[in-house]
Amino acid sequence: MVQELTSYGTAERISKIIQTRKPLLEKVENVQRNLQKLSNNLQIIENKRQELLQLNIDSNSKSKLESISFSPILEKIESELVTIKELKARFSRKTLNIGVLGMARQGKSRLLQTLTGLSNREIPDGGNLHCTGVRSDIHHQEKAITYAKVLFHTEYSFFEEVIKPYYQKLNLGNPPSTIKEFENPIPQLASYEDLAQAEYSHLIEYHKHLNKYKKYLGSSLDKIPQTEIRQYVAQDTVDGERIYYAYLAVKKVDIFCSFPYQDIGQIKLIDMPGIGDTKLGDKERVVATLAKDIDLVLFVRMPKAGGDDWAPDEIKFYSLAKKALNDISIKDWSFMILNRNNDINNQNLCEAFQRSFSSKGIEVNSLITANCKNLDDVRGKILDIVLSHLTQKIEDLDFQYRNACHNRLLKIQQDINTEIIKATAVFGTKINDDLSKRQLERWRSDLWNNLSTELQRLAKSMIKNRNQDDPNLKDAVAKAIEECRSNTGIPKLEDIKDRADGCNSYNKAYAEYLHEVRAHLSKKFIDLDIALKESLEKAKSKVVGILKNQGKLDKIAEGDGSEFLINLIEKIPEDLENLRAGFRPLATFEFQYRGSFQHRIRKHLDVLTPDITQYKFDHVLTKNKSGLLGLINSDKSKAVRFKNDEDRAQAILSNLTQAQEKAVNNCEQELKSFLKEPTQAAFAIIDEFVDLVLRTEKIEQDWRIFLHDFALTIWED
């Protein structure tokens, strides 16, 4: 059965996030090209320096040449090129990717089965202790018939990534690099340690069954039907018969299916190998996957009944995973799922693990206790929370990631400038001498006049429009209210009866439903943040357009809107504090639903709060003018006793309908009174910006110094 997520608009929000990444991809590609070009040019200079050092030159010149060193800079550039490659992969993805990771036999596969609707025929679990190391990417495609694509190792990647680590770790000599070489007997293991023996046995498995899987190396298979997927991801049948060996050659499996939920959108789950077995290379491959392919990770842990604790191996692995994305705290992109079952010892241990995780150095956004086999648990306690976090935070995480890279590139630029100054001392190059002071002053004067004129025109135009409704917010409010009325979250009559029977109380059922309908309603307004952000960015973009065109600053900083302003601040020297202070408020200003509107909306949801609502539930009924049952009024003569459970359920349904309708109407009226605020806020922050960057004492002096420093960039022609 397909179930609807409680978080409204998830698919739409995910699609929008993926779309906003596309322009970032183009910028990253441009940075990559420029950085590669810079690396090539620095290498030419470094090579020339080395050539000169081989000549018979005077000691003074030689000393100066030896003081120049581009090699460390070139190493940093190579490192950043790797990061930029990962950024490209991140921004070019067509899905938001959730990785599921855990030590072997913790319930990771069971969680994936519940999330995807697949079974152990497609996602083998550890029931027979035969977990494999095959990575599976599970794609959600609505109404898709389940099938898979299988990518096998090439002969080179098989020996380099799979076989070679065994030879290196176990000191078995030179590793084979071809099938013919691997067909020779495996060297004997010198170590008698249990771990080494276990690792060696894995290598023997690869060698022993080579003839059964070598035909697959270098190939791929498309459209594998659902009934045949298991033979490529496991070594045994569901019944435990060990007859499959193709998985030994598999690099990755892509499974396409329809998840049992609506409103998920472009989501991909990545099933990574269980950590803790003795297969070599798995940890390294998992960390590489986290760095390249994952937006958010779920760690899965099942406390074992009879006594358990965080194991040293999993803490060690967590520390390794923590370093996968050094630029983003793992706390911002991970959750820990404590797999709960019906055993009371397991439940007690889940609580103990909740209390102790922080003392073990484990940092995640939150710990979630849920039964990974239970569809309701997985939907309500895991998927809702995770998707909500992902859609709200992913843009911030993307910004942190690329901003950290940007700051390192700025540092590299400073290092290059330092070495260039040394180089100019050797080669006698004079910089900037061809710029006439008179001409430079004329350019600066023209730029200042054009910039100040256009910024003041913008501020004046915004004064005229500041009392108009913001169109973005107006559309978003209309859409949210329409969704509130069409998707109320109010249960059906039969569901009310079932709930009341389950908790043995209609009063309790009514209170629970009030909470749930209120929570359902409040989520409808989350997307107002998107509209507010778009409106503010549109206003900031008007300023940025003037800075780029009339101010000629387009070559100094990259990006648009807030991104351009933040990048520009980084380029302004710290001693020009007036100028930096002028840009900072506009660059960092945010106008959000929470903090601006939320507190004024929440009061209208009191009607859906059990202790506050006027729509009380009791053992009497009354009919209002619309004929709806439920609300008790002062006229007791019109009240009638409940005759049966049908009356009680009908009273709850009527009360919920009236309370939700009243809450929506009041929220609509309140929100309509806010429609001018984004326009007014945008005017205020831009008007203040114009004052700060044009009219502050000594601000023109800061501008003159700044423009002089970047003269060659601004007027490069």
XYZ file of C-alpha atoms in Angstrom, residues 135-438:
304
model
C 26.995 -1.769 -3.170
C 23.391 -1.305 -4.288
C 21.899 2.021 -5.387
C 18.120 1.894 -5.031
C 16.271 4.434 -7.160
C 12.695 5.514 -6.517
C 10.646 5.577 -9.714
C 6.935 6.005 -9.178
C 4.871 3.075 -10.502
C 8.010 1.389 -11.853
C 8.230 -2.361 -12.344
C 11.233 -3.476 -10.307
C 14.375 -4.274 -12.286
C 18.145 -3.871 -11.908
C 21.285 -2.904 -13.790
C 24.541 -4.617 -12.894
C 27.980 -3.093 -13.428
C 30.882 -5.524 -13.114
C 34.493 -4.710 -12.350
C 36.862 -4.345 -15.229
C 39.815 -6.686 -15.033
C 41.978 -3.736 -13.965
C 39.638 -2.459 -11.222
C 39.066 -5.990 -9.947
C 42.737 -6.625 -9.307
C 43.510 -3.062 -8.213
C 40.561 -2.525 -5.832
C 39.640 -6.053 -4.726
C 42.621 -8.402 -4.896
C 45.606 -6.105 -4.391
C 44.643 -5.032 -0.797
C 44.827 -8.675 0.340
C 48.333 -9.159 -1.040
C 49.512 -5.916 0.539
C 47.890 -6.434 3.948
C 48.865 -10.117 4.258
C 52.403 -9.704 2.850
C 51.845 -12.195 0.029
C 54.325 -10.611 -2.388
C 53.565 -8.952 -5.720
C 49.807 -8.989 -6.430
C 48.507 -10.416 -9.722
C 47.273 -7.975 -12.338
C 45.739 -10.403 -14.853
C 43.434 -13.405 -14.721
C 46.237 -15.633 -15.961
C 48.487 -14.572 -13.071
C 45.666 -15.024 -10.546
C 45.085 -18.586 -11.738
C 48.452 -19.524 -10.221
C 48.428 -20.886 -6.629
C 48.004 -18.290 -3.853
C 51.182 -17.863 -1.732
C 50.986 -19.379 1.737
C 50.072 -17.106 4.623
C 52.864 -16.650 7.153
C 50.721 -15.239 9.949
C 48.722 -17.406 12.372
C 46.604 -14.561 13.740
C 42.871 -15.195 13.599
C 42.126 -11.938 11.752
C 44.770 -12.595 9.116
C 43.474 -16.160 8.667
C 39.913 -14.856 8.188
C 41.057 -12.261 5.649
C 43.100 -14.898 3.840
C 40.014 -17.141 3.584
C 38.194 -14.361 1.675
C 41.027 -14.220 -0.836
C 40.880 -18.012 -1.214
C 37.163 -17.693 -2.055
C 37.960 -15.269 -4.885
C 40.657 -17.636 -6.168
C 38.711 -20.875 -5.759
C 35.658 -19.678 -7.721
C 37.459 -17.599 -10.374
C 36.179 -19.724 -13.264
C 32.580 -19.110 -12.139
C 32.695 -15.308 -12.329
C 35.633 -14.245 -14.513
C 33.409 -14.195 -17.612
C 31.560 -11.201 -16.147
C 34.618 -8.930 -15.722
C 34.473 -5.908 -18.010
C 30.771 -6.283 -18.772
C 27.400 -4.983 -17.594
C 23.798 -6.190 -17.629
C 20.661 -4.103 -18.144
C 17.045 -4.815 -17.224
C 17.625 -7.733 -14.863
C 14.112 -8.832 -13.757
C 13.250 -8.724 -10.088
C 13.308 -12.515 -9.734
C 16.975 -12.670 -10.846
C 18.489 -9.791 -8.846
C 19.600 -11.886 -5.868
C 22.076 -13.980 -7.864
C 24.128 -10.823 -8.496
C 24.112 -9.459 -4.939
C 24.346 -12.588 -2.779
C 26.198 -15.893 -2.612
C 23.216 -17.975 -1.524
C 19.562 -18.455 -2.346
C 16.859 -17.325 0.058
C 16.837 -20.930 1.337
C 20.557 -20.768 2.115
C 21.831 -22.821 -0.823
C 25.251 -21.461 -1.858
C 25.163 -21.533 -5.647
C 25.803 -17.889 -6.659
C 29.258 -16.521 -7.485
C 28.602 -13.663 -9.927
C 28.513 -11.215 -6.990
C 32.309 -11.641 -6.623
C 32.770 -9.694 -9.871
C 30.110 -7.031 -9.203
C 31.195 -3.419 -8.717
C 27.734 -1.914 -8.247
C 24.053 -2.755 -8.686
C 21.356 -0.196 -9.514
C 17.833 -1.249 -8.527
C 14.822 0.664 -9.818
C 11.508 0.314 -7.990
C 8.539 2.242 -6.624
C 8.903 2.993 -2.917
C 5.750 2.438 -0.808
C 5.297 6.183 -0.165
C 3.981 9.181 -2.065
C 5.628 12.591 -2.317
C 9.228 11.360 -2.061
C 10.497 12.598 -5.402
C 14.022 12.202 -6.741
C 15.485 10.155 -3.892
C 18.134 7.437 -4.091
C 19.090 5.097 -1.255
C 22.628 3.733 -1.259
C 23.121 0.385 0.468
C 26.774 0.238 1.472
C 28.616 -2.920 2.567
C 28.211 -3.935 6.189
C 31.324 -2.998 8.137
C 32.836 -5.485 10.544
C 33.430 -8.534 8.381
C 36.966 -9.335 7.254
C 36.698 -8.283 3.612
C 39.501 -5.865 2.839
C 38.926 -2.532 1.130
C 35.308 -2.163 2.289
C 36.032 0.644 4.764
C 37.983 2.623 2.192
C 35.255 2.159 -0.410
C 32.583 3.239 2.063
C 34.455 6.428 3.004
C 35.019 7.203 -0.693
C 31.279 6.729 -1.293
C 30.419 9.063 1.592
C 32.675 11.751 0.115
C 31.507 11.444 -3.489
C 27.931 10.207 -3.571
C 26.108 10.878 -0.289
C 24.031 13.868 0.838
C 22.961 12.319 4.146
C 23.826 9.075 5.942
C 21.842 6.846 8.294
C 23.947 4.784 10.694
C 22.059 1.699 11.878
C 22.758 0.005 15.221
C 20.778 -2.755 16.964
C 21.640 -3.153 20.674
C 21.822 -6.892 21.328
C 19.660 -8.337 24.094
C 21.700 -9.776 26.940
C 24.136 -6.874 27.151
C 25.797 -4.649 24.585
C 27.800 -1.449 24.204
C 29.346 0.700 21.495
C 32.153 -1.487 20.111
C 35.678 -0.090 19.551
C 35.543 -1.107 15.874
C 32.365 0.858 15.172
C 33.640 3.934 17.044
C 36.852 3.676 15.033
C 34.884 3.399 11.815
C 32.638 6.308 12.813
C 35.782 8.412 13.282
C 36.861 7.391 9.796
C 33.471 8.300 8.302
C 33.619 11.618 10.143
C 36.574 12.645 7.962
C 34.855 11.853 4.668
C 33.656 15.457 4.342
C 36.055 17.583 6.343
C 34.312 20.779 5.263
C 30.937 19.819 6.800
C 30.385 18.596 10.333
C 29.056 15.038 10.230
C 26.466 16.138 12.796
C 24.743 18.120 10.047
C 24.435 15.220 7.597
C 23.900 12.059 9.646
C 21.393 10.299 11.890
C 21.838 7.256 14.132
C 18.998 4.725 13.936
C 18.724 2.473 16.994
C 16.959 -0.660 15.764
C 14.338 -1.621 18.354
C 12.545 -4.962 18.523
C 10.013 -6.499 20.895
C 12.608 -7.786 23.359
C 12.439 -5.756 26.587
C 16.230 -6.015 27.003
C 16.714 -4.534 23.563
C 14.378 -1.648 24.405
C 16.220 -0.921 27.652
C 19.546 -0.989 25.816
C 18.225 1.448 23.198
C 17.591 3.895 26.025
C 21.075 3.258 27.459
C 22.641 3.824 24.023
C 20.700 7.089 23.742
C 22.288 8.283 26.976
C 25.856 7.187 26.218
C 26.464 8.002 22.549
C 27.805 11.533 23.080
C 30.393 10.299 25.591
C 31.780 8.001 22.877
C 32.524 10.917 20.563
C 29.623 10.083 18.229
C 28.079 13.235 16.765
C 24.883 12.922 14.742
C 21.932 15.225 14.171
C 19.853 12.976 16.405
C 19.354 9.396 17.540
C 16.105 7.816 16.405
C 14.776 4.682 18.078
C 12.561 2.717 15.696
C 11.713 -0.818 14.655
C 13.335 -1.205 11.241
C 10.826 -3.915 10.306
C 7.778 -1.804 11.127
C 6.377 0.252 8.257
C 4.697 2.833 10.508
C 7.867 3.253 12.600
C 10.056 3.666 9.540
C 7.634 6.096 7.898
C 6.795 8.227 10.922
C 9.971 8.114 12.985
C 12.643 7.920 10.293
C 11.603 8.892 6.764
C 9.508 11.950 7.688
C 12.224 13.363 9.929
C 15.105 12.596 7.585
C 13.456 14.011 4.459
C 12.368 17.138 6.338
C 15.944 17.682 7.551
C 17.368 16.986 4.112
C 15.110 19.406 2.250
C 15.609 22.173 4.815
C 19.381 21.859 5.317
C 20.877 20.605 2.056
C 21.332 24.073 0.559
C 23.164 25.212 3.705
C 25.376 22.120 3.551
C 26.145 22.749 -0.121
C 27.074 26.329 0.749
C 29.372 25.230 3.606
C 31.081 22.740 1.331
C 31.775 25.118 -1.544
C 32.550 28.068 0.752
C 35.262 26.063 2.536
C 36.772 25.254 -0.854
C 36.511 28.908 -1.862
C 38.365 30.036 1.275
C 41.176 27.559 0.644
C 41.490 28.836 -2.918
C 41.797 32.383 -1.580
C 44.624 31.189 0.674
C 46.308 29.561 -2.312
C 46.012 32.855 -4.185
C 47.727 34.639 -1.292
C 50.513 32.050 -1.308
C 50.936 32.524 -5.060
C 51.137 36.300 -4.645
C 53.859 35.850 -2.022
C 55.921 33.701 -4.381
C 55.267 36.043 -7.328
C 56.672 38.952 -5.314
C 59.816 36.910 -4.721
C 59.950 36.049 -8.412
C 59.638 39.669 -9.500
C 62.621 40.494 -7.307
C 64.655 37.935 -9.255
C 63.442 38.743 -12.752
C 63.136 42.515 -12.240
C 59.507 42.741 -13.398
C 57.647 45.915 -12.516
C 53.956 45.575 -11.892
C 51.398 48.271 -12.592
C 53.925 50.840 -13.815
C 52.013 51.256 -17.068
C 48.972 52.570 -15.282
C 48.931 56.304 -15.411
C 47.903 57.760 -12.068
C 45.855 60.364 -13.881
